[in-house]
CSV table of C-alpha atoms in Angstrom, one decimal:
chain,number,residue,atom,x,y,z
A,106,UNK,CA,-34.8,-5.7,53.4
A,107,UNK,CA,-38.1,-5.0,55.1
A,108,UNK,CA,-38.0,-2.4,58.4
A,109,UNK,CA,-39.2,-5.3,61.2
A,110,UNK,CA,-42.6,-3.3,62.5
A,111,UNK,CA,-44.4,-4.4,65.9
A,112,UNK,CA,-47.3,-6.7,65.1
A,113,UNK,CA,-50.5,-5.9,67.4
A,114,UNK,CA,-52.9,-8.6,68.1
A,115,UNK,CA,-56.3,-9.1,69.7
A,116,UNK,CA,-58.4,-12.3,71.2
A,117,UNK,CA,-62.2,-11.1,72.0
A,118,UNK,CA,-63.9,-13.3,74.4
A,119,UNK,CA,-67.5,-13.9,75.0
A,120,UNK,CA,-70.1,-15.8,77.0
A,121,UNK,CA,-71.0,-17.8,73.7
A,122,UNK,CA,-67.0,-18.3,72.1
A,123,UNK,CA,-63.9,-16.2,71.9
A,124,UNK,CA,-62.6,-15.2,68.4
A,125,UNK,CA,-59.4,-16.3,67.2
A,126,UNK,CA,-56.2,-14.8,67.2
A,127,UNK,CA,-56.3,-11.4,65.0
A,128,UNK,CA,-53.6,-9.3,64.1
A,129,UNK,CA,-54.6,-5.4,63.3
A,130,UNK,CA,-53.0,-4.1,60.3
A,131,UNK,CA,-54.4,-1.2,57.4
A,132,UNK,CA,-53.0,-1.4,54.1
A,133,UNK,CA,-53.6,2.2,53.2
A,134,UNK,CA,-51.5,3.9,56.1
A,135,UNK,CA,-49.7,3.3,59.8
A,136,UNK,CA,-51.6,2.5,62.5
A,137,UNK,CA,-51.3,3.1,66.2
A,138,UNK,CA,-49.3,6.5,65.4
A,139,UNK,CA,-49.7,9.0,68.2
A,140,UNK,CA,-53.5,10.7,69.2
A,141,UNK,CA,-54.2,8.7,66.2
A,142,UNK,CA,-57.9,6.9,66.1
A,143,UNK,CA,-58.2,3.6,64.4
A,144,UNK,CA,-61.4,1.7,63.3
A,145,UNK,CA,-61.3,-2.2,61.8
A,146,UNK,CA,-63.9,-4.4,60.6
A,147,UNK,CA,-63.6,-7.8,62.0
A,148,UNK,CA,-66.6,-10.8,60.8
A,149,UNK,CA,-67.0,-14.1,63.1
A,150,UNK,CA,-68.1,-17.2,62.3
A,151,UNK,CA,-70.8,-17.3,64.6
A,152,UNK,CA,-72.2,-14.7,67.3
A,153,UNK,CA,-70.0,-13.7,70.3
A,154,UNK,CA,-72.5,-13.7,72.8
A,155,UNK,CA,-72.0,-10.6,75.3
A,156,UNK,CA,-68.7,-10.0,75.8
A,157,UNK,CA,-66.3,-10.6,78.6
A,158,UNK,CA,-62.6,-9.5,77.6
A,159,UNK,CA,-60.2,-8.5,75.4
A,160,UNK,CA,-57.1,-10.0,75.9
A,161,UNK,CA,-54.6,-8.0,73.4
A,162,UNK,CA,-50.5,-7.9,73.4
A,163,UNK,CA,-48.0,-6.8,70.7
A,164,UNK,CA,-44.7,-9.0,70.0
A,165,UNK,CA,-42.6,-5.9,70.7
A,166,UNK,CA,-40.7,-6.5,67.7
A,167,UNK,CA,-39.6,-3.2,66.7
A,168,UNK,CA,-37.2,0.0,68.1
A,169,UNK,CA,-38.2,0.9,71.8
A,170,UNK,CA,-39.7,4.1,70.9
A,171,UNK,CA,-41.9,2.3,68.3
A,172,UNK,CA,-42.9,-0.6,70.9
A,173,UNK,CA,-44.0,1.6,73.4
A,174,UNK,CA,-47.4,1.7,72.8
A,175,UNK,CA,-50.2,3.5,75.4
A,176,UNK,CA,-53.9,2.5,74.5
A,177,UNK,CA,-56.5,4.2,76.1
A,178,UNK,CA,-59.8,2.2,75.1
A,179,UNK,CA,-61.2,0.6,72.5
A,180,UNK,CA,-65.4,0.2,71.7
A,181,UNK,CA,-66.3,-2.7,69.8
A,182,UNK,CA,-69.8,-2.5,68.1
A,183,UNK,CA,-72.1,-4.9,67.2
A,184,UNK,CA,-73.4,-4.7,63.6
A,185,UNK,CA,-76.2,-7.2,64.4
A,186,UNK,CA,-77.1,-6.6,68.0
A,187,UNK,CA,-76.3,-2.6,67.6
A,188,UNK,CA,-74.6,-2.4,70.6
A,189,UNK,CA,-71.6,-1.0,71.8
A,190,UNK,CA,-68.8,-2.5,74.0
A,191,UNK,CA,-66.3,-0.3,75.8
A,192,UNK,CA,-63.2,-1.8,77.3
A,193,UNK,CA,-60.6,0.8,79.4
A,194,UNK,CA,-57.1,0.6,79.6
A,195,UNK,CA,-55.4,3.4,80.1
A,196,UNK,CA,-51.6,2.3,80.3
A,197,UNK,CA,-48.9,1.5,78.2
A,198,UNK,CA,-47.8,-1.7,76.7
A,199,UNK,CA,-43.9,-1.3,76.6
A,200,UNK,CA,-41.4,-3.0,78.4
A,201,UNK,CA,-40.1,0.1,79.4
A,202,UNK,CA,-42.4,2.2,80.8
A,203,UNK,CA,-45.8,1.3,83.6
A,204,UNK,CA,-45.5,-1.7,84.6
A,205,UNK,CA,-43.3,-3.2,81.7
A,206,UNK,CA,-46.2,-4.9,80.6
A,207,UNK,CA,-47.2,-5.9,76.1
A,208,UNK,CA,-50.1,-8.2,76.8
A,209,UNK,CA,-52.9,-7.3,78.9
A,210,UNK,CA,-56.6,-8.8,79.2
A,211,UNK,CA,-59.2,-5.4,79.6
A,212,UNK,CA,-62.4,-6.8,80.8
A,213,UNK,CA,-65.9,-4.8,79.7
A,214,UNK,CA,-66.4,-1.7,81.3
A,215,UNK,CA,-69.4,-1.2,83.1
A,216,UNK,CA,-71.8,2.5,83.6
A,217,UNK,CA,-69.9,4.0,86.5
A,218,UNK,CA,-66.2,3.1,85.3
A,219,UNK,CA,-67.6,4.5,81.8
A,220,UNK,CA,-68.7,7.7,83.3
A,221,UNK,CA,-65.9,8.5,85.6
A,222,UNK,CA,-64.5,12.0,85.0
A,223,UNK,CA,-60.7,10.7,84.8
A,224,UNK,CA,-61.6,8.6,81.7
A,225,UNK,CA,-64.1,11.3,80.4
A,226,UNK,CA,-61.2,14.2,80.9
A,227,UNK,CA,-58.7,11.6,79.6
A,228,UNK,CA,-60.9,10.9,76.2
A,229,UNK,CA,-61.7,14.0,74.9
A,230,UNK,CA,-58.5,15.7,76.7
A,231,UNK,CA,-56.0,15.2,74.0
A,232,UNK,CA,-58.5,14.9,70.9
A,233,UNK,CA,-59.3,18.4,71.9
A,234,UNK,CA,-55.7,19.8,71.8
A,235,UNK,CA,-54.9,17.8,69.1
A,236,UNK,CA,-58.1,19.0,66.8
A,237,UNK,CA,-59.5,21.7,68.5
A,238,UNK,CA,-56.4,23.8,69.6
A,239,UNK,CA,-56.5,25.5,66.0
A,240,UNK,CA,-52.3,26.4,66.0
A,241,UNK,CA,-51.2,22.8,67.5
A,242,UNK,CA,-53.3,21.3,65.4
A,243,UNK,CA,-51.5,22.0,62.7
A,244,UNK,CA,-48.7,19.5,64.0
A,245,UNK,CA,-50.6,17.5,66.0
A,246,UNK,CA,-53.8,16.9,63.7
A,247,UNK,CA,-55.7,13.5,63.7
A,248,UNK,CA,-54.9,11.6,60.6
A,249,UNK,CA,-58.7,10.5,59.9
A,250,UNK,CA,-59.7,14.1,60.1
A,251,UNK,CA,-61.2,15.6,57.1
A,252,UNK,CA,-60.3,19.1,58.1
A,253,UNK,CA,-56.7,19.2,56.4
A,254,UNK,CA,-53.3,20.5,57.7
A,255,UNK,CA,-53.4,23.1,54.8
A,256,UNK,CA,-56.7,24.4,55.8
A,257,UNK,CA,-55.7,25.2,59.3
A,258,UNK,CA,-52.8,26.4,58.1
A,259,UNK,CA,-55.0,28.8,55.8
A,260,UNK,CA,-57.5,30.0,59.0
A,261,UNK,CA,-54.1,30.3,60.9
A,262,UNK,CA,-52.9,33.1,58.7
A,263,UNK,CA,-56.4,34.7,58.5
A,264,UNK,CA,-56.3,34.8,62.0
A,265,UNK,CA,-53.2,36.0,62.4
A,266,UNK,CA,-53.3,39.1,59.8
A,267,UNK,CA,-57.2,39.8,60.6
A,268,UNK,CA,-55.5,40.5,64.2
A,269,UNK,CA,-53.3,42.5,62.9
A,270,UNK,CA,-55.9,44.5,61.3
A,271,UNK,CA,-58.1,45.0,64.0
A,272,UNK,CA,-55.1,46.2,65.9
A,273,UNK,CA,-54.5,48.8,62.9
A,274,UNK,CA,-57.6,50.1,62.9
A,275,UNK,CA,-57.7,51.1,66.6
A,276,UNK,CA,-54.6,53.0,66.4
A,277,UNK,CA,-55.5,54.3,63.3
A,278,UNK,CA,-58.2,55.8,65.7
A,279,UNK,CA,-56.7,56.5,68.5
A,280,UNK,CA,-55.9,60.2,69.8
A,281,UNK,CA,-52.0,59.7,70.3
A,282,UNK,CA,-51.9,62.6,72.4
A,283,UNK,CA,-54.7,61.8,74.4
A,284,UNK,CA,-53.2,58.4,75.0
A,285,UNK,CA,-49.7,59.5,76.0
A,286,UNK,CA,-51.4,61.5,78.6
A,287,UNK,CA,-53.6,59.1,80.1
A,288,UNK,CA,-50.8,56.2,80.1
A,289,UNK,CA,-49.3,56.3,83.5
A,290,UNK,CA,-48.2,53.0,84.1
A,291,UNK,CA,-45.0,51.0,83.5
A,292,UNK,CA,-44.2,50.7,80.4
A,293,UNK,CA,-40.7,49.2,78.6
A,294,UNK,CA,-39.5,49.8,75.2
A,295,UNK,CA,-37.6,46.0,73.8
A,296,UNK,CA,-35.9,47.0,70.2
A,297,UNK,CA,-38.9,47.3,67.9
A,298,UNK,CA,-41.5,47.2,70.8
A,299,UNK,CA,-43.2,49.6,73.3
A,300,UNK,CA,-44.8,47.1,76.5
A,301,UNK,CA,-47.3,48.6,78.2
A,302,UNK,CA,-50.6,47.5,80.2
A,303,UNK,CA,-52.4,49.8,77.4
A,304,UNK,CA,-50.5,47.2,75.1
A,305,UNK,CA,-51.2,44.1,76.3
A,306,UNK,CA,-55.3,44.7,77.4
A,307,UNK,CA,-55.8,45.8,73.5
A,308,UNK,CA,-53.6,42.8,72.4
A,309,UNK,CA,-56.4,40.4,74.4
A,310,UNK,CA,-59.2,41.8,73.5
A,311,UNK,CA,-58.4,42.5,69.6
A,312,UNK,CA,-57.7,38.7,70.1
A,313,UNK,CA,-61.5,37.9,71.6
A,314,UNK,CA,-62.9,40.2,68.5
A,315,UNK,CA,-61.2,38.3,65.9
A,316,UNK,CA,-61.8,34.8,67.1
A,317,UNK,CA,-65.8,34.7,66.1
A,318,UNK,CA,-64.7,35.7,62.2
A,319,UNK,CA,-62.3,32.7,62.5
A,320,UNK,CA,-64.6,30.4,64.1
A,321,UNK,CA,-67.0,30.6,61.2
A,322,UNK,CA,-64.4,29.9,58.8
A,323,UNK,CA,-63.2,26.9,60.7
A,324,UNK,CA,-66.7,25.6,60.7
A,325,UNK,CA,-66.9,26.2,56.9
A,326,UNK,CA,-64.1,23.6,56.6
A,327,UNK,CA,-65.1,21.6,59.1
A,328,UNK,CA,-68.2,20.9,58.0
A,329,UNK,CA,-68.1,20.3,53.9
A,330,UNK,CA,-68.8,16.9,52.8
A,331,UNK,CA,-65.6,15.2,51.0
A,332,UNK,CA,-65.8,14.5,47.6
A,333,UNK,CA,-68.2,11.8,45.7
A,334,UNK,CA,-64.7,9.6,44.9
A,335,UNK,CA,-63.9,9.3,48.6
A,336,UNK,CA,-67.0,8.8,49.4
A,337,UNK,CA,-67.4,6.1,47.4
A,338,UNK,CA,-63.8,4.3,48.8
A,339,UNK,CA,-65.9,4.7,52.2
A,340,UNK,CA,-69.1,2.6,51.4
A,341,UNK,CA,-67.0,0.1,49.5
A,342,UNK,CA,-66.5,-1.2,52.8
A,343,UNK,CA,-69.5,-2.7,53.9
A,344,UNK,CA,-69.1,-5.2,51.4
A,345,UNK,CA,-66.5,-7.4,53.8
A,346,UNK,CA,-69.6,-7.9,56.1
A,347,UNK,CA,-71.0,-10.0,53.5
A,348,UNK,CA,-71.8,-12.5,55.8
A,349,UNK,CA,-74.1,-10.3,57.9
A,350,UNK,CA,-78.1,-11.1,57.7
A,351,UNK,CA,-79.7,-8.9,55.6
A,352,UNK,CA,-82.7,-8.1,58.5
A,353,UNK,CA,-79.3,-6.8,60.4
A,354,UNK,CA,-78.2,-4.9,57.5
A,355,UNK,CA,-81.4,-3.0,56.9
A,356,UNK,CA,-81.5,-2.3,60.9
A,357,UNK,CA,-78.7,-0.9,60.2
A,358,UNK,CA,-79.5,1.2,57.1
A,359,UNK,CA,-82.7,2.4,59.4
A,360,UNK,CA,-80.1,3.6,62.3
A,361,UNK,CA,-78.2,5.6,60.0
A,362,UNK,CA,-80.9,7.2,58.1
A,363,UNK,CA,-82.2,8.2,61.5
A,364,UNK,CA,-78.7,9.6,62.3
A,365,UNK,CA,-78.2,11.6,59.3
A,366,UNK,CA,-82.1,13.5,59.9
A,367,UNK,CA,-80.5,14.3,63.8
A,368,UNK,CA,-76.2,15.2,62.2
A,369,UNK,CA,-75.9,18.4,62.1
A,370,UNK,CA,-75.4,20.9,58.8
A,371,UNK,CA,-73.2,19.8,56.3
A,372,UNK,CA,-72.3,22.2,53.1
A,373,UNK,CA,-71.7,20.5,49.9
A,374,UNK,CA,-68.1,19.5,49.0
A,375,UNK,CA,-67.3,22.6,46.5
A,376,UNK,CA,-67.7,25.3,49.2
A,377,UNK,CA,-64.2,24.2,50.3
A,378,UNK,CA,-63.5,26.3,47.3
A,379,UNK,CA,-65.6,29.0,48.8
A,380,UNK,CA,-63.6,28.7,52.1
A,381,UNK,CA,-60.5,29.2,49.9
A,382,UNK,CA,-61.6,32.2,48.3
A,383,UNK,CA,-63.2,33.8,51.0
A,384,UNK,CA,-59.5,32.8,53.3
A,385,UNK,CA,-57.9,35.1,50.3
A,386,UNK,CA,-60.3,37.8,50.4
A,387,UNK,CA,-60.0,38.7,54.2
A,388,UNK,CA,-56.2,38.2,53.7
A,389,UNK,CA,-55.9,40.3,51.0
A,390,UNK,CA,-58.2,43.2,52.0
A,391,UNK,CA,-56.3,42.5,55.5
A,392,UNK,CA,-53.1,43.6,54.0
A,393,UNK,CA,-54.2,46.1,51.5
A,394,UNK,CA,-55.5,47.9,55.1
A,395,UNK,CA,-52.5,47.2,57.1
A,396,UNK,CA,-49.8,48.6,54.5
A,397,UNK,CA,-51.9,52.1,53.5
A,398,UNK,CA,-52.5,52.6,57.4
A,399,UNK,CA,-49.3,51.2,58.7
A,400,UNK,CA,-47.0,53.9,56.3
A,401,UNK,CA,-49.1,56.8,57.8
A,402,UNK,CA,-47.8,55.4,61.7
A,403,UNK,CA,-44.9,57.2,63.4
A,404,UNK,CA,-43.0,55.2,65.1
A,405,UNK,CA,-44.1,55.2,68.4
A,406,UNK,CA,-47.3,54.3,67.2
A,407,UNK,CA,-46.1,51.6,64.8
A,408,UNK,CA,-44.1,49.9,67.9
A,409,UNK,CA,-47.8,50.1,70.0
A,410,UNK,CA,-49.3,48.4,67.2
A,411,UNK,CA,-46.4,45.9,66.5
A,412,UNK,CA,-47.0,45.0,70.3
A,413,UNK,CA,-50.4,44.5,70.2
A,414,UNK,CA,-50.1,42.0,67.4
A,415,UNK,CA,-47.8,40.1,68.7
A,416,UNK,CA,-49.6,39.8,72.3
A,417,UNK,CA,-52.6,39.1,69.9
A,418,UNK,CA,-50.3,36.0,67.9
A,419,UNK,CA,-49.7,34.7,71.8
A,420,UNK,CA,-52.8,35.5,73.5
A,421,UNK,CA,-54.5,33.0,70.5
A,422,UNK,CA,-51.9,30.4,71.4
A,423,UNK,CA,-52.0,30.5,75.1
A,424,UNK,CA,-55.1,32.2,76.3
A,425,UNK,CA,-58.3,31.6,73.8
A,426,UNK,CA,-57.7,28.7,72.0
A,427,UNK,CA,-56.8,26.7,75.8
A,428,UNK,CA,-60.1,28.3,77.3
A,429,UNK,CA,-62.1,26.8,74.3
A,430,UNK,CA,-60.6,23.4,74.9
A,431,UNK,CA,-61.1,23.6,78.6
A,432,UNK,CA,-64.4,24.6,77.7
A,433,UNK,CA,-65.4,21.8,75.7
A,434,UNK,CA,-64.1,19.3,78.4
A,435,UNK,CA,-65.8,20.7,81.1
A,436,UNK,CA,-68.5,20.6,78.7
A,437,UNK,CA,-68.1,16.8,77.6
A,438,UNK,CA,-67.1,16.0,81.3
A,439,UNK,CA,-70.3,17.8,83.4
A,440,UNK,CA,-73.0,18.2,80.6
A,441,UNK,CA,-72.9,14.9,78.4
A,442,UNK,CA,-70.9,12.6,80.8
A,443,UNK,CA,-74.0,10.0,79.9
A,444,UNK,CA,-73.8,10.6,76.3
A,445,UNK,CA,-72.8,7.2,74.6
A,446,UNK,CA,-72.6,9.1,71.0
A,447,UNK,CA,-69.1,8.4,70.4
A,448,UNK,CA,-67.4,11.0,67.3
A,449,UNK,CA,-64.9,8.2,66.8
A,450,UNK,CA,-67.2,5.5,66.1
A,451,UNK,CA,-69.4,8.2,63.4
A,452,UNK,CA,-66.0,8.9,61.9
């Protein structure tokens, strides 16, 4: 027996005709999953015209969890005309939550409902978090992302013991006398760890001093091409638009060539290998460093440094990694709020 699954379905609707009914599916893995960003090639008989509406529903079919379905927008782009259409929803379809609507007709958004900072903050919002936030992505990573689970798993740990390193090394420098002197304030002493305002300021800022090393190793994986084989499964897709003119076709091929001189620096797809190695490296040199120092520690000295790490662990989680997403957004939301360079159409 087959587990019944909730069927989505579009109509698109233009000056010149509307398209018939078309139901969105992808034989190669779930769709509609959650922060999840899906792309479809659709062909029409004839040419659309501009567009008007999209009038899409879902036969609500399936579980109420699975039924519940919140779409935010969708951008359908013109292969012959070049252009891009933008339709906004922003609710759910699901009989239980909103309005308890699963069919809804999304006319085409115009410039100022486009640039709006509640759709701009609401767009790259949760990508952020879910690609950008480098520990929750882990859980929470996009599906079509070529930056793998296992690789932010790896710059995880890197981050974590190169932390733990850095917090080493200034104890390992540090004039305990001095210190005990100079350290007034409140401090508390929980099992295994020694609180103090000395703690938690070296915690934050071993934190900050780590987080460039890390960044550059993100980038590494971020930015290596994937193989020749996927590749390959990629461009075999263009061959479903076989009905496209080929004056459209070579537009096209001009657009992208143009795109790939202004995309920014790609490595090759081996140095994913030179990530790896590089990951074990720092790890291993990280604790090599952190057992010959850490057996030299008393133990009020070893509890200091086991509180500085672990304010380090948290401070990534809750302090730096939010203030680079709230960054960026402020960044998409004041700086490029005209920008129509969408990632998830490139993607």
């Amino acid at each position: 027996m087959h587990k019944k699954t909730t069927i989505h379905k579009e109509t698109i609707v233009g000056e010149k005709g509307e398209t018939t009914v078309r139901i969105f599916s992808n034989e190669t893995h779930q769709i509609f999953q959650r922060g999840q960003i899906d792309t479809f090639i659709m062909t029409v008989p004839k040419s659309l015209g501009p567009l008007n509406y999209i009038h899409i529903w879902h036969d609500n079919q399936n579980s109420q969890s699975s039924s519940s379905w919140f779409l935010k927008y969708m951008i359908i782009y013109d292969l012959q005309t070049l252009q891009k259409s933008y339709f906004i929803c922003q609710k759910w379809f699901s009989i239980m939550k909103d309005d308890g609507q699963v069919e809804r007709i999304l006319p085409i958004a115009g410039d100022l409902q486009k640039s709006q900072l509640s759709h701009i903050l609401s767009k790259h919002a949760y990508y952020n978090i879910s690609d950008n936030h480098l520990w929750f992505s882990i859980f929470l990573r996009p599906q079509s992302n070529i930056f793998t689970r296992a690789q932010r798993c790896t710059c995880c740990f890197v981050l974590l013991l190169t932390s733990m390193l850095f917090n080493i090394l200034y104890y390992d420098q540090e004039n305990e006398i001095k210190t005990d002197k100079n350290n007034n304030g409140i401090s508390l002493s929980l099992g295994p760890l020694y609180i103090s305002s000395q703690q938690i300021m070296i915690g934050i800022i071993v934190e900050l001093l780590t987080f460039l090393p890390s960044l550059l190793l993100v980038q590494l994986f971020r930015n290596v091409q994937p193989r020749q084989s996927h590749q390959k499964q990629i461009s075999s897709s263009p061959e479903m638009l076989s009905k496209i003119k080929k004056k459209s076709i070579s537009e096209i091929t001009n657009v992208n060539n143009n795109k790939k001189k202004k995309r920014k620096i790609t490595f090759p797809w081996w140095c994913v290998y030179l990530g790896y190695i590089l990951s074990l490296l720092l790890s291993v040199a990280s604790m090599f460093f952190i057992f010959v120092k850490g057996i030299e520690f008393g133990d009020l000295k070893t509890q200091k440094w086991l509180t500085s790490s672990i304010i380090s662990f948290f401070s990534s989680i809750l302090l730096v990694q939010p203030l680079k997403i709230i960054a960026l957004i402020i960044f998409f939301a004041y700086f490029i709020r005209k920008s129509q360079n969408d990632k998830e159409i490139n993607e």
